[in-house]
Every structure is written in C-alpha cells, then in structure tokens.
Amino acid sequence: MRNGKILNKKFFQFLLPTALSVMAMSLNEFVDSLLVANLIDADAMTLVNMASPLMLAFAVIYTLLGVGGSTVFAGYLGKHETEKAKKVFTMMMLVSVGIAVLILASGIVFISPLASFMCGEPEYGGVFREYLYALILSGIFIIPVQVLISFMPSFGHPEIGTFINIAANVINLVMDYFYIRCLSMGLAGAAFATLTGYVAGLAIIMVLHFTKKMRLPFAGISVRDFHSLTESVSVGLSPAINQIGYCIKIAFSNAIAFSLAGMAGTTVFSVCIQVVSMASVFIGGVINAVIPIVSSLYGQRDFSGMGILMKTALWAQFAMNVVLLLVFEAFPQGILAMYNVAGEAWPLAIMGLRIFSIMFLFRGFLLIYMYYFPVIGRKAYAFIISIMDGFLGVILLALILTKINGINGLWQAYTLNSVLLLAAVLTANIFISRCSGGKYSPLLLLEHEDENIPVYESSVKMRSEDISKLSESIESFCKKKGVAARLSLLTALSVEEMGVYTSEQSYHSRIDYLDILLKIYPEYILLDTRSIGKPFDTAAVPEKYSNMDVLRKISASFEYSYILGMNQTRIRLARDDGKRIYESSGEPWL
C-alpha cells in the first residue's frame, strides 16, 4: 500500500511558501490598517475598512481567473496535456489585463458617486475620495500580478510567488511610512504605497522571465481556445462568489454595527475582520498548497492519492486553528493594543474577539471543501457553500440574533453560521455517499475505482532490493488477475526498469520513495510512477539497451512530465494487435 510520504512531503514543501504568500497578500490590508491607525488615527483605519469592498472586488477577479485557471492548468498537467495547460495560462493572463484596464477606466469616470456610496460619513468624503482613486489606479497592477502568483504552485514554484508577494508588500510597508509621514500625503499615501509595491512585484516577474530564471508558459491561442476561459471561470466561480459575498457581508456588518453601537461598534468589527485575515493566512496556505496537487491527481484519476492528501490538509488546518483560538481567547488585549483600540470600545471588543474567534475551528473545513468540490466536478455544491458562507447565512442569523443580544449577536452570527453550515455539509456528504450505493466516500465524495478494474498501489524505497521485490509482487498480482504470463512479466519489467532509472537519477543523498499506481483495464495496463527530485530527461539516454530504451520498446506508449516538482511517468502496455486483452468472461489473457 501507499504510505503517502511523497504526496505529504510535497504538500508540506508547498505549505510554508504558500502560507507566507497568503500572509504577504494579507499584509497589504493588515499593514495599511495598522500603520494608518498609528500614523494617523483609528478613524482613518475605519475608512480603510470602508474601502475594503473595492480590494475584495479585485480579489474576486484574480480568484476567478487565478484559482480557476491554475486548477484547470494543473488538471491538464496531470493528464500530460502540456500544450492545453499553457493555453489556459495565456488566456487567463490576457483576460486579467483586459479587466484591469476596464476597471481603471470605469473607476476614473465614476469616482465621485462610488466614493459617496462607500463612505457614509460626509465629513470624511474628500479624504476618502483621494484614497479610493489611488486604490482604483493600483488595480491595474494588483489583478495581473495576483493571477500570476496564483499559478506559481501549479508551476511547481510556490516559493517564487511568495518572494514576489513579500517583496511587493515590504515595499508597501516602507512606502506607507514614507508617503504618510515624510510626504504628509495622509490616507491617500497608504493607497499609493500599495500601488508602488505591486509595480515592483510586476517588475520582479518580468526580470525573472526575461533572465530565464522562471519562464512563463505562454502559448499561441485562437478563438477555439476560449472554452478554457469558461472552464476556468466555472472552477473559480465558487471562491469568487464567496469573495463577493464577503463584500456584501462586510458592508452589512459595518452598517448594523454602526446602527447598534456607533463608531465604536464599527471599530470593533474592523478589528474582528483583521483577526480573520490573520487566521486566513494558514487556511489560505493549506488551500493553495493542496488544490493544485489534488487537481493534478484528479487528472490522473488517482483517487487514493487524493484521499491521502486531503486528509492531511484538513487535519493540518484544524490543528493550527486550535492554536489560534487559544491565543485569541487568552490574549485579546494584545490584539486590541496593536490596533490602538481604547475607551468605550475596549470591553465590547474583548467580548467580540472571543466570540468571533470560535468560528475558526469550523470555517477552515468549509473553505477547503469550497475549493475542493469544483476539482471533483461538484461545482453546484461548492456554489451553495460559497453563498451561505459568503453572506446569506450570516445576514439571516445576524438579523435574528442582534434583535435578541444586541451587537453581540453580530459576532455570534458569524460563529453559528460556520457551525451550522459545516454540520449541513457533512450530513449531505454522508447522504450522497449512501444514495450512491458506496460509489463515493462519505467525507470527500471520492469515487471508488470500478470493481472490474484491478488496482495495485504501493510506495517503495528507491533501493535495488526493494524495487526488485516490488517487481516480483506486481508480476504475481497480474497473474492472479488473469493477465497472461508474458504480459505480466513485461509489466513487472517496466516497473523494475523505471524504478532503477528513477533511483539512478535521484539527486538526494538519503533514500527517497517511489509511488506506483497500476490499473488493469480490459484493453491495456496503465502504470503511473511518481517521485520527488530534480527533473530528468527520459529522452536523452544515448546508451542502447538502457532502462529507457527497454521501456520504450516494450510499452505501447510512454509519457514523462515534471509536474508540481514531481517526476511523473505514464506507461501503457497492451497487446500488439490492439484487441481487448481479455474477454468479459474473465478468461486469461492470451
């Protein structure tokens, strides 16, 4: 059986850079709010929060294109369809630039009514308008850069996305202080700092591309390739709708908090939203690390591997959220001090934070499900989760609970919505599994392999003796499943030759593992191997009778790809005449 060491190792290799990348993305909002509160005042921080729907609108677009596109991109890589993957990337980049330009033009024309709509305080109208104008200008850089960064894990280089995000936001941090304190630009300086950071981020990407440190996989596209846009958007729709719902939810919550407790209530809610950003760093890192790999595995129809990886991801985010909950429950005063909250808002904020943070235990599962379900084709299911989590559930509960418990009902609505929604999802999953007659697993709705298709999977250390034993085991398995002796031997030989070659190409001093997934179909045998390491060129083997030479001669087809930092090969073995290997009666293969 497979031990999951390769997939889990790759997941944790991705986790730190993707979490840091999400942290860097959140840093823009976090640093702007924190510095604005301290360099100007707490009211200025509230104005930053009032403009957050615009930043969330940007997030909707780059989530729709970036998350959807990168997921589809990884799926095509899993199918070994590299050219289609490149066309998906190219299409997403062209569309992101076009939308960014359109937003800029529209924003310039409608800046005054937009500012009046978003800021309900006339006395702050002029300051807010200047801040909003600079944010709209920054969108032309934020959207394409974040779409690019979304693709980095699918390229197998999440660390590059992390570097770009961190660099952009460190520059943002420095320029916040420079524009606000040194140039006395006030609140608008915070927005121009964001603009400067993303201009630098784009410059870094271009330098990496043209110096060939990281080549962006552009490809020629035609009108026929526009179907990839629809496919990508449909996958990214649920996370994007959740972002839209988040905008609605924040606007509603700001309004109800102000109506119930004035500026103090709005300030407390602003701090709670900042805490959500902190908690989202790790959850977002888990999602960005696991979804590209899961999408690639789904393209390979490797359901067992998907199960191993998803369980690791779910438990990892839960463990971290338990730690965060304990911190926020025990030390809410430290969080409030960071945001310069004092006076009448202090006791209200402590209660709000403690109630609000309970949500983290449950919402992490929901977010992972929301990103995961489109990968396995359950887009409508993910859409329902995005609507309920995004805004509908919280609004309905808040309208009820605030009538009963005042402003504390607002914090309770966020937590209760996550609890009820997760319970509903788990119940629905179990129901779907039972109605399918066991075709789908109850928690992840993973397909169980057709009982008529024998499957052999294993993880083996890349040592000659272990590879030899694996080869013997596979030969025996094939014979037991009715495969003719000659084809059983060729299958075992393929495994041994691929294992030995992979071991020889390994650049690691310590012993690594090789994953084997073998499926016996009526017409052919399909063998997938996977290992971690630097890419190796299976075509550049000059020696006659080498491992690769033997494999190419005995296989019907042989494909190699370097996917998400993993060497993956697919070998197909079949009868020379192309007929069914065995009849449906179950007679032995000829």
Short mmCIF file of N, CA and C in Angstrom, two decimals, residues 341-430:
data_model
loop_
_atom_site.label_atom_id
_atom_site.label_comp_id
_atom_site.label_asym_id
_atom_site.label_seq_id
_atom_site.Cartn_x
_atom_site.Cartn_y
_atom_site.Cartn_z
N VAL A 341 -6.95 50.39 20.00
CA VAL A 341 -8.34 50.47 20.43
C VAL A 341 -8.39 50.79 21.92
N ALA A 342 -9.19 51.77 22.29
CA ALA A 342 -9.27 52.17 23.70
C ALA A 342 -10.65 52.75 23.99
N GLY A 343 -10.84 53.20 25.20
CA GLY A 343 -12.09 53.85 25.56
C GLY A 343 -13.27 52.91 25.62
N GLU A 344 -14.43 53.43 25.17
CA GLU A 344 -15.67 52.67 25.28
C GLU A 344 -15.68 51.41 24.40
N ALA A 345 -14.82 51.36 23.40
CA ALA A 345 -14.79 50.20 22.52
C ALA A 345 -14.06 49.02 23.16
N TRP A 346 -13.28 49.24 24.21
CA TRP A 346 -12.42 48.21 24.77
C TRP A 346 -13.19 46.97 25.27
N PRO A 347 -14.13 47.10 26.23
CA PRO A 347 -14.84 45.90 26.71
C PRO A 347 -15.67 45.23 25.62
N LEU A 348 -16.25 46.03 24.74
CA LEU A 348 -17.04 45.49 23.64
C LEU A 348 -16.16 44.67 22.70
N ALA A 349 -14.94 45.16 22.47
CA ALA A 349 -14.02 44.49 21.55
C ALA A 349 -13.52 43.17 22.13
N ILE A 350 -13.25 43.11 23.42
CA ILE A 350 -12.79 41.86 24.03
C ILE A 350 -13.84 40.77 23.88
N MET A 351 -15.09 41.11 24.18
CA MET A 351 -16.18 40.14 24.03
C MET A 351 -16.32 39.73 22.56
N GLY A 352 -16.26 40.72 21.66
CA GLY A 352 -16.41 40.42 20.23
C GLY A 352 -15.34 39.48 19.72
N LEU A 353 -14.09 39.74 20.10
CA LEU A 353 -12.98 38.88 19.63
C LEU A 353 -13.13 37.45 20.14
N ARG A 354 -13.51 37.29 21.38
CA ARG A 354 -13.62 35.95 21.95
C ARG A 354 -14.74 35.14 21.31
N ILE A 355 -15.83 35.80 20.99
CA ILE A 355 -16.93 35.09 20.32
C ILE A 355 -16.56 34.81 18.87
N PHE A 356 -16.02 35.81 18.21
CA PHE A 356 -15.69 35.73 16.78
C PHE A 356 -14.69 34.61 16.48
N SER A 357 -13.68 34.47 17.34
CA SER A 357 -12.59 33.55 17.05
C SER A 357 -13.00 32.08 17.13
N ILE A 358 -14.11 31.75 17.77
CA ILE A 358 -14.59 30.37 17.82
C ILE A 358 -14.89 29.86 16.41
N MET A 359 -15.23 30.78 15.53
CA MET A 359 -15.55 30.45 14.14
C MET A 359 -14.42 29.71 13.45
N PHE A 360 -13.17 29.99 13.83
CA PHE A 360 -12.02 29.43 13.12
C PHE A 360 -12.01 27.90 13.13
N LEU A 361 -12.52 27.29 14.21
CA LEU A 361 -12.50 25.83 14.32
C LEU A 361 -13.31 25.16 13.22
N PHE A 362 -14.30 25.86 12.70
CA PHE A 362 -15.24 25.25 11.76
C PHE A 362 -15.09 25.77 10.33
N ARG A 363 -14.76 27.04 10.20
CA ARG A 363 -14.77 27.64 8.86
C ARG A 363 -13.64 27.12 7.98
N GLY A 364 -12.53 26.70 8.58
CA GLY A 364 -11.43 26.18 7.77
C GLY A 364 -11.84 24.98 6.94
N PHE A 365 -12.64 24.07 7.53
CA PHE A 365 -13.14 22.92 6.79
C PHE A 365 -14.00 23.37 5.61
N LEU A 366 -14.86 24.36 5.86
CA LEU A 366 -15.76 24.83 4.81
C LEU A 366 -15.00 25.42 3.63
N LEU A 367 -13.97 26.21 3.91
CA LEU A 367 -13.21 26.83 2.83
C LEU A 367 -12.49 25.79 1.99
N ILE A 368 -11.93 24.78 2.64
CA ILE A 368 -11.24 23.73 1.88
C ILE A 368 -12.23 22.95 1.02
N TYR A 369 -13.40 22.64 1.57
CA TYR A 369 -14.44 21.97 0.78
C TYR A 369 -14.85 22.83 -0.41
N MET A 370 -14.96 24.12 -0.20
CA MET A 370 -15.41 25.01 -1.26
C MET A 370 -14.44 25.03 -2.45
N TYR A 371 -13.16 24.95 -2.15
CA TYR A 371 -12.16 24.92 -3.23
C TYR A 371 -12.01 23.51 -3.81
N TYR A 372 -12.27 22.51 -3.00
CA TYR A 372 -12.06 21.12 -3.41
C TYR A 372 -13.18 20.58 -4.30
N PHE A 373 -14.43 20.91 -3.99
CA PHE A 373 -15.55 20.33 -4.71
C PHE A 373 -15.54 20.64 -6.22
N PRO A 374 -15.17 21.86 -6.68
CA PRO A 374 -15.10 22.06 -8.13
C PRO A 374 -14.07 21.16 -8.82
N VAL A 375 -13.01 20.79 -8.12
CA VAL A 375 -11.99 19.91 -8.70
C VAL A 375 -12.60 18.56 -9.07
N ILE A 376 -13.50 18.05 -8.23
CA ILE A 376 -14.10 16.73 -8.50
C ILE A 376 -15.42 16.86 -9.24
N GLY A 377 -15.69 18.04 -9.79
CA GLY A 377 -16.86 18.21 -10.64
C GLY A 377 -18.12 18.61 -9.92
N ARG A 378 -18.07 18.89 -8.62
CA ARG A 378 -19.27 19.26 -7.87
C ARG A 378 -19.30 20.78 -7.68
N LYS A 379 -19.46 21.47 -8.80
CA LYS A 379 -19.40 22.93 -8.78
C LYS A 379 -20.64 23.55 -8.14
N ALA A 380 -21.82 22.93 -8.36
CA ALA A 380 -23.05 23.46 -7.76
C ALA A 380 -22.99 23.37 -6.24
N TYR A 381 -22.45 22.28 -5.74
CA TYR A 381 -22.31 22.08 -4.30
C TYR A 381 -21.40 23.17 -3.71
N ALA A 382 -20.28 23.40 -4.36
CA ALA A 382 -19.35 24.44 -3.90
C ALA A 382 -20.01 25.82 -3.95
N PHE A 383 -20.84 26.03 -4.97
CA PHE A 383 -21.53 27.32 -5.12
C PHE A 383 -22.46 27.58 -3.94
N ILE A 384 -23.18 26.54 -3.51
CA ILE A 384 -24.09 26.69 -2.37
C ILE A 384 -23.31 27.05 -1.11
N ILE A 385 -22.19 26.36 -0.90
CA ILE A 385 -21.36 26.66 0.27
C ILE A 385 -20.87 28.11 0.21
N SER A 386 -20.44 28.55 -0.97
CA SER A 386 -19.91 29.91 -1.11
C SER A 386 -20.98 30.96 -0.82
N ILE A 387 -22.23 30.70 -1.22
CA ILE A 387 -23.32 31.65 -0.96
C ILE A 387 -23.62 31.72 0.54
N MET A 388 -23.74 30.54 1.16
CA MET A 388 -24.10 30.51 2.57
C MET A 388 -22.98 31.05 3.46
N ASP A 389 -21.74 30.68 3.15
CA ASP A 389 -20.61 31.18 3.93
C ASP A 389 -20.31 32.63 3.58
N GLY A 390 -20.51 32.98 2.31
CA GLY A 390 -20.14 34.32 1.86
C GLY A 390 -20.96 35.42 2.49
N PHE A 391 -22.31 35.24 2.51
CA PHE A 391 -23.11 36.34 3.07
C PHE A 391 -24.48 35.91 3.59
N LEU A 392 -25.15 34.99 2.91
CA LEU A 392 -26.55 34.74 3.21
C LEU A 392 -26.77 34.23 4.64
N GLY A 393 -25.97 33.24 5.04
CA GLY A 393 -26.15 32.67 6.37
C GLY A 393 -25.91 33.68 7.47
N VAL A 394 -24.84 34.46 7.36
CA VAL A 394 -24.51 35.45 8.39
C VAL A 394 -25.56 36.54 8.47
N ILE A 395 -26.02 37.02 7.33
CA ILE A 395 -27.01 38.10 7.33
C ILE A 395 -28.31 37.65 7.99
N LEU A 396 -28.78 36.47 7.61
CA LEU A 396 -30.03 35.97 8.19
C LEU A 396 -29.89 35.77 9.70
N LEU A 397 -28.80 35.17 10.13
CA LEU A 397 -28.60 34.93 11.56
C LEU A 397 -28.40 36.24 12.33
N ALA A 398 -27.68 37.19 11.72
CA ALA A 398 -27.43 38.47 12.39
C ALA A 398 -28.72 39.25 12.60
N LEU A 399 -29.61 39.21 11.61
CA LEU A 399 -30.89 39.91 11.75
C LEU A 399 -31.70 39.36 12.93
N ILE A 400 -31.56 38.07 13.17
CA ILE A 400 -32.28 37.44 14.29
C ILE A 400 -31.57 37.68 15.62
N LEU A 401 -30.26 37.39 15.64
CA LEU A 401 -29.52 37.41 16.90
C LEU A 401 -29.30 38.82 17.46
N THR A 402 -29.14 39.81 16.57
CA THR A 402 -28.96 41.17 17.08
C THR A 402 -30.24 41.72 17.72
N LYS A 403 -31.39 41.21 17.30
CA LYS A 403 -32.65 41.59 17.95
C LYS A 403 -32.70 41.06 19.38
N ILE A 404 -32.01 39.91 19.59
CA ILE A 404 -32.04 39.27 20.90
C ILE A 404 -30.90 39.73 21.80
N ASN A 405 -29.68 39.78 21.24
CA ASN A 405 -28.48 40.03 22.05
C ASN A 405 -27.76 41.33 21.70
N GLY A 406 -28.38 42.20 20.96
CA GLY A 406 -27.73 43.44 20.60
C GLY A 406 -26.54 43.20 19.69
N ILE A 407 -25.50 44.04 19.83
CA ILE A 407 -24.37 43.93 18.91
C ILE A 407 -23.60 42.61 19.08
N ASN A 408 -23.66 42.00 20.26
CA ASN A 408 -23.01 40.70 20.43
C ASN A 408 -23.62 39.64 19.52
N GLY A 409 -24.87 39.85 19.12
CA GLY A 409 -25.49 38.92 18.18
C GLY A 409 -24.80 38.90 16.83
N LEU A 410 -24.11 40.01 16.49
CA LEU A 410 -23.37 40.06 15.22
C LEU A 410 -22.21 39.09 15.24
N TRP A 411 -21.44 39.10 16.35
CA TRP A 411 -20.31 38.16 16.42
C TRP A 411 -20.82 36.71 16.50
N GLN A 412 -21.92 36.51 17.22
CA GLN A 412 -22.49 35.17 17.34
C GLN A 412 -22.96 34.63 16.00
N ALA A 413 -23.46 35.52 15.14
CA ALA A 413 -23.94 35.09 13.83
C ALA A 413 -22.82 34.48 12.99
N TYR A 414 -21.64 35.08 13.03
CA TYR A 414 -20.51 34.56 12.26
C TYR A 414 -20.13 33.15 12.72
N THR A 415 -20.05 32.95 14.03
CA THR A 415 -19.66 31.64 14.55
C THR A 415 -20.74 30.59 14.31
N LEU A 416 -21.99 30.93 14.61
CA LEU A 416 -23.08 29.97 14.46
C LEU A 416 -23.27 29.57 13.00
N ASN A 417 -23.07 30.50 12.09
CA ASN A 417 -23.20 30.17 10.67
C ASN A 417 -22.20 29.10 10.25
N SER A 418 -20.95 29.21 10.71
CA SER A 418 -19.94 28.21 10.37
C SER A 418 -20.27 26.85 10.96
N VAL A 419 -20.77 26.84 12.19
CA VAL A 419 -21.13 25.57 12.84
C VAL A 419 -22.25 24.87 12.08
N LEU A 420 -23.32 25.60 11.81
CA LEU A 420 -24.48 25.02 11.13
C LEU A 420 -24.16 24.58 9.71
N LEU A 421 -23.37 25.40 9.00
CA LEU A 421 -23.06 25.08 7.61
C LEU A 421 -22.17 23.85 7.51
N LEU A 422 -21.18 23.72 8.39
CA LEU A 422 -20.33 22.54 8.37
C LEU A 422 -21.14 21.29 8.70
N ALA A 423 -22.03 21.37 9.67
CA ALA A 423 -22.88 20.23 10.01
C ALA A 423 -23.74 19.83 8.80
N ALA A 424 -24.25 20.82 8.08
CA ALA A 424 -25.08 20.54 6.89
C ALA A 424 -24.26 19.87 5.79
N VAL A 425 -23.02 20.34 5.58
CA VAL A 425 -22.16 19.76 4.54
C VAL A 425 -21.83 18.31 4.86
N LEU A 426 -21.43 18.03 6.08
CA LEU A 426 -21.08 16.66 6.46
C LEU A 426 -22.29 15.73 6.35
N THR A 427 -23.45 16.22 6.76
CA THR A 427 -24.67 15.42 6.64
C THR A 427 -25.00 15.13 5.17
N ALA A 428 -24.87 16.16 4.33
CA ALA A 428 -25.15 15.99 2.90
C ALA A 428 -24.17 15.02 2.26
N ASN A 429 -22.89 15.07 2.65
CA ASN A 429 -21.90 14.15 2.10
C ASN A 429 -22.23 12.70 2.43
N ILE A 430 -22.61 12.47 3.67
CA ILE A 430 -22.97 11.11 4.08
C ILE A 430 -24.21 10.64 3.31
#
